[in-house]
């Protein structure tokens, strides 16, 4: 009997299967062109920015859905002025049929605009399930958070996972972006040791200008030492240049072990634009010979 061998699936292929992207409400007009190059059902996270309103957020999520993609609206806890505002948003999503998956985050404001100090407070209300949410995304910080101790971050993740499981809700974790694959791999291994087995979507910066990438890194406490920058492909002497995450993805794929790290995927932060990021992904797949 002849045995026919099949090509093994590479780490990069596994990571790029079911990747997700992020957009703002203002990206909606560009979505039609971008959607043409994306696999049907691609998850598109729709951010909850302070300078955008409910109609703009609704339009963005509806547009994602109408193009055969899966919308994941964000809920920014500290931006919510009241429970009524939270319910208004959830009711609007349910009316539009875009409520199935949401991503709950604390949000940027230093002081909460209403009763919700963090994402946990929103999850504890029980309103997500009541309004038809079945899948909840949570934040993860492989390099830590500039204002929150590591143990507090771990405790919060463990409690959120337990709360969602108790309500029968599915979940995943989207990490803060970074330029060094090693902390991501170490953090994900720790996550599994703590018996948290939700899929991890590793935050990856889409191709963007070096100056912009460094600006976001400084804002979110992401390491940009000379050695890390060189490893990633950032030129600290040419801030007008651009950089993509090809080296980062290759390093992540090389260190990825499903038995240790569980289910991992990629989530692209589109700092350089939605279309530019989707084009880059296509070109990277071609260059790497990926399916």
Coordinates of C-alpha atoms in Angstrom, one line a residue:
X1 CA 0.0 0.0 0.0
X2 CA 1.4 3.4 -1.0
X3 CA 1.3 6.1 1.6
X4 CA 0.8 9.6 0.1
X5 CA 2.4 12.3 2.2
X6 CA 0.7 15.7 2.6
X7 CA 2.5 18.9 3.2
X8 CA 2.6 19.8 6.9
X9 CA 0.8 23.0 8.0
X10 CA 3.3 25.7 9.0
X11 CA 3.0 27.9 12.1
X12 CA 2.4 30.9 10.0
X13 CA -0.5 29.2 8.2
X14 CA -2.1 28.3 11.5
X15 CA -1.7 31.8 12.8
X16 CA -3.1 33.5 9.7
X17 CA -6.2 31.2 9.6
X18 CA -9.2 33.2 10.7
X19 CA -7.2 36.4 11.3
X20 CA -9.1 39.5 12.4
X21 CA -8.8 43.2 11.6
X22 CA -9.7 46.4 13.4
X23 CA -11.5 49.5 12.0
X24 CA -13.0 52.7 13.2
X25 CA -16.4 54.1 12.2
X26 CA -14.6 56.5 9.8
X27 CA -13.2 53.6 7.9
X28 CA -16.6 52.5 6.7
X29 CA -16.4 54.2 3.2
X30 CA -13.2 52.2 2.5
X31 CA -14.6 48.9 3.7
X32 CA -16.2 47.8 0.3
X33 CA -12.8 47.7 -1.5
X34 CA -11.1 46.1 1.4
X35 CA -13.7 43.4 1.8
X36 CA -13.1 42.1 -1.7
X37 CA -9.7 40.7 -0.7
X38 CA -10.8 39.3 2.7
X39 CA -12.1 35.7 3.3
X40 CA -15.8 35.5 3.9
X41 CA -16.6 35.6 7.6
X42 CA -13.4 37.5 8.5
X43 CA -13.9 39.2 12.0
X44 CA -13.7 43.0 11.9
X45 CA -13.5 44.7 15.2
X46 CA -15.3 48.1 15.3
X47 CA -13.7 50.5 17.8
X48 CA -15.6 52.6 20.3
X49 CA -13.9 56.0 20.0
X50 CA -14.8 59.1 22.0
X51 CA -15.2 61.3 18.8
X52 CA -17.7 58.9 17.2
X53 CA -21.4 58.5 18.0
X54 CA -23.9 55.7 18.0
X55 CA -25.1 56.2 14.4
X56 CA -21.6 56.0 13.1
X57 CA -20.8 52.9 15.2
X58 CA -24.0 51.2 14.0
X59 CA -23.4 52.0 10.4
X60 CA -19.9 50.5 10.6
X61 CA -21.1 47.2 12.2
X62 CA -24.0 47.0 9.7
X63 CA -21.6 47.6 6.8
X64 CA -19.3 44.8 8.0
X65 CA -22.2 42.4 8.2
X66 CA -23.6 43.4 4.8
X67 CA -20.3 42.5 3.1
X68 CA -20.3 38.9 4.5
X69 CA -17.8 39.7 7.3
X70 CA -18.4 39.3 11.0
X71 CA -18.6 42.5 13.0
X72 CA -17.2 42.7 16.5
X73 CA -18.3 46.0 18.0
X74 CA -16.3 47.3 20.9
X75 CA -17.8 48.4 24.2
X76 CA -15.7 51.0 26.1
X77 CA -16.7 50.7 29.7
X78 CA -15.3 54.0 31.0
X79 CA -16.9 55.9 28.1
X80 CA -20.5 54.8 29.1
X81 CA -22.3 57.5 30.9
X82 CA -25.0 55.2 32.4
X83 CA -26.6 51.7 32.2
X84 CA -29.1 53.3 29.9
X85 CA -26.4 54.1 27.4
X86 CA -25.1 50.5 27.6
X87 CA -28.5 49.1 27.0
X88 CA -29.2 51.6 24.2
X89 CA -26.0 50.4 22.4
X90 CA -26.8 46.7 23.0
X91 CA -30.4 47.1 21.9
X92 CA -29.2 48.9 18.7
X93 CA -26.8 46.1 17.9
X94 CA -29.5 43.5 18.5
X95 CA -31.9 45.4 16.2
X96 CA -29.2 45.4 13.5
X97 CA -28.2 41.7 14.0
X98 CA -24.6 42.7 14.9
X99 CA -24.7 41.8 18.6
X100 CA -23.4 38.2 18.5
X101 CA -19.7 39.0 19.2
X102 CA -18.5 42.0 21.2
X103 CA -15.1 43.1 22.6
X104 CA -15.3 44.7 26.0
X105 CA -12.5 47.0 27.1
X106 CA -11.9 49.5 29.9
X107 CA -11.2 52.3 27.5
X108 CA -8.9 55.3 27.4
X109 CA -10.5 57.9 29.8
X110 CA -8.6 58.2 33.1
X111 CA -11.8 58.7 35.0
X112 CA -15.0 56.8 34.1
X113 CA -17.9 58.9 32.5
X114 CA -20.4 56.7 34.4
X115 CA -20.8 53.7 36.6
X116 CA -18.4 51.3 34.8
X117 CA -14.8 51.5 35.9
X118 CA -13.5 48.6 33.8
X119 CA -14.6 45.9 31.4
X120 CA -15.3 43.5 34.3
X121 CA -18.1 45.9 35.5
X122 CA -19.8 45.6 32.2
X123 CA -19.6 41.8 32.1
X124 CA -20.9 41.6 35.7
X125 CA -24.2 43.3 34.7
X126 CA -25.4 40.2 32.8
X127 CA -26.7 42.5 30.1
X128 CA -24.5 41.1 27.4
X129 CA -26.3 37.7 27.3
X130 CA -29.6 39.3 27.9
X131 CA -29.2 41.3 24.6
X132 CA -28.1 38.3 22.6
X133 CA -24.3 38.4 22.9
X134 CA -22.8 34.9 22.6
X135 CA -19.1 35.7 22.3
X136 CA -17.0 38.2 24.3
X137 CA -13.5 39.4 23.6
X138 CA -11.1 40.5 26.4
X139 CA -7.8 42.4 26.4
X140 CA -4.4 40.8 27.2
X141 CA -1.1 42.5 27.9
X142 CA 2.0 40.3 27.3
X143 CA 4.3 43.2 28.1
X144 CA 2.2 44.4 31.0
X145 CA 0.1 47.6 31.4
X146 CA 1.7 50.9 32.3
X147 CA -0.9 51.6 35.0
X148 CA -2.0 48.2 36.3
X149 CA 0.2 45.6 38.2
X150 CA 0.7 42.2 36.5
X151 CA -1.1 40.3 39.2
X152 CA -4.1 42.5 39.0
X153 CA -4.2 41.8 35.2
X154 CA -3.9 38.1 35.7
X155 CA -6.7 38.1 38.4
X156 CA -9.0 40.1 36.1
X157 CA -8.5 37.7 33.2
X158 CA -9.2 34.7 35.5
X159 CA -12.3 36.3 36.9
X160 CA -13.6 37.3 33.4
X161 CA -13.0 33.8 32.1
X162 CA -15.0 32.4 35.1
X163 CA -17.8 34.8 34.7
X164 CA -18.2 34.2 31.0
X165 CA -18.1 30.4 31.5
X166 CA -20.7 30.7 34.2
X167 CA -23.0 32.5 31.8
X168 CA -22.4 30.0 29.0
X169 CA -20.6 32.6 26.8
X170 CA -17.7 31.9 24.6
X171 CA -14.7 34.2 24.6
X172 CA -11.2 35.0 23.3
X173 CA -8.3 37.3 24.2
X174 CA -6.9 40.0 22.0
X175 CA -3.4 41.1 23.1
X176 CA -1.9 44.5 23.0
X177 CA 0.3 44.9 19.9
X178 CA 4.1 44.5 20.3
X179 CA 7.3 44.3 18.4
X180 CA 8.9 41.3 20.1
X181 CA 7.4 37.8 19.8
X182 CA 9.2 36.3 22.8
X183 CA 7.1 38.0 25.5
X184 CA 3.9 37.0 23.6
X185 CA 4.9 33.3 23.6
X186 CA 5.9 33.4 27.3
X187 CA 2.7 35.2 28.3
X188 CA 0.5 32.8 26.4
X189 CA 2.3 29.8 28.0
X190 CA 1.6 31.3 31.4
X191 CA -2.0 31.8 30.4
X192 CA -2.4 28.1 29.7
X193 CA -0.7 27.2 33.0
X194 CA -3.4 29.3 34.7
X195 CA -6.0 27.2 33.0
X196 CA -7.3 29.9 30.8
X197 CA -7.9 28.2 27.4
X198 CA -9.7 30.9 25.4
X199 CA -8.2 31.4 21.9
X200 CA -5.6 34.2 21.8
X201 CA -5.6 36.7 19.0
X202 CA -2.1 38.2 19.0
X203 CA -2.1 41.9 18.3
X204 CA 0.0 42.8 15.3
X205 CA 0.6 46.3 13.9
X206 CA -0.3 46.4 10.2
X207 CA 2.2 48.2 7.9
X208 CA 2.6 51.8 9.0
X209 CA 5.0 54.7 9.3
X210 CA 7.8 54.2 11.8
X211 CA 7.0 57.5 13.6
X212 CA 3.4 56.4 14.0
X213 CA 4.3 53.0 15.3
X214 CA 6.7 54.4 17.9
X215 CA 4.1 56.9 18.9
X216 CA 1.5 54.2 19.6
X217 CA 4.1 52.1 21.4
X218 CA 5.0 55.0 23.7
X219 CA 1.3 55.5 24.5
X220 CA 0.6 51.9 25.4
X221 CA 3.9 51.0 27.1
X222 CA 5.2 48.7 24.4
X223 CA 8.9 48.0 24.4
X224 CA 11.0 49.7 21.7
X225 CA 14.6 49.3 22.8
X226 CA 17.2 49.4 20.1
X227 CA 17.5 45.6 20.0
X228 CA 13.7 45.1 19.8
X229 CA 13.4 47.7 17.1
X230 CA 16.2 46.1 15.0
X231 CA 14.7 42.7 15.4
X232 CA 11.3 43.9 14.2
X233 CA 12.7 45.9 11.3
X234 CA 12.1 49.4 12.7
X235 CA 14.7 52.1 11.8
X236 CA 15.1 54.5 14.7
X237 CA 17.2 56.7 12.4
X238 CA 14.7 56.9 9.6
X239 CA 11.3 57.8 11.2
X240 CA 9.9 58.7 7.8
X241 CA 10.2 55.0 6.7
X242 CA 7.5 52.3 7.0
X243 CA 7.6 48.9 8.6
X244 CA 5.5 45.7 8.4
X245 CA 5.2 42.8 10.8
X246 CA 6.8 40.1 8.6
X247 CA 9.7 39.5 10.9
X248 CA 7.5 39.4 14.0
X249 CA 5.1 36.9 12.4
X250 CA 7.9 34.7 11.3
X251 CA 9.4 34.8 14.8
X252 CA 6.0 34.0 16.4
X253 CA 5.4 31.1 14.0
X254 CA 8.9 29.7 14.7
X255 CA 8.3 29.7 18.5
X256 CA 4.6 28.6 18.4
X257 CA 3.8 25.2 19.8
X258 CA 0.1 24.2 19.9
X259 CA 0.6 21.9 22.9
X260 CA 2.1 24.8 24.9
X261 CA 0.3 27.8 23.6
X262 CA -3.1 26.5 22.6
X263 CA -5.1 28.2 19.9
X264 CA -3.5 31.3 18.6
X265 CA -4.5 33.6 15.7
X266 CA -3.5 37.1 14.5
X267 CA -5.3 40.3 15.1
X268 CA -4.2 43.3 12.9
X269 CA -4.3 46.8 14.3
X270 CA -4.7 48.9 11.1
X271 CA -2.6 51.9 12.1
X272 CA -1.6 52.4 8.4
X273 CA -5.1 51.9 7.1
X274 CA -7.5 49.1 6.6
X275 CA -6.9 48.6 2.9
X276 CA -3.1 48.8 3.2
X277 CA -3.2 46.1 5.9
X278 CA -5.4 43.7 3.9
X279 CA -3.1 44.2 0.9
X280 CA 0.0 43.5 3.0
X281 CA -1.6 40.3 4.3
X282 CA -2.2 39.0 0.8
X283 CA 1.3 39.9 -0.3
X284 CA 2.8 38.2 2.8
X285 CA 0.8 35.0 2.1
X286 CA 2.1 35.0 -1.5
X287 CA 5.7 35.7 -0.4
X288 CA 5.6 33.0 2.2
X289 CA 3.9 30.5 -0.1
X290 CA 0.9 30.2 2.3
X291 CA -2.5 28.8 1.4

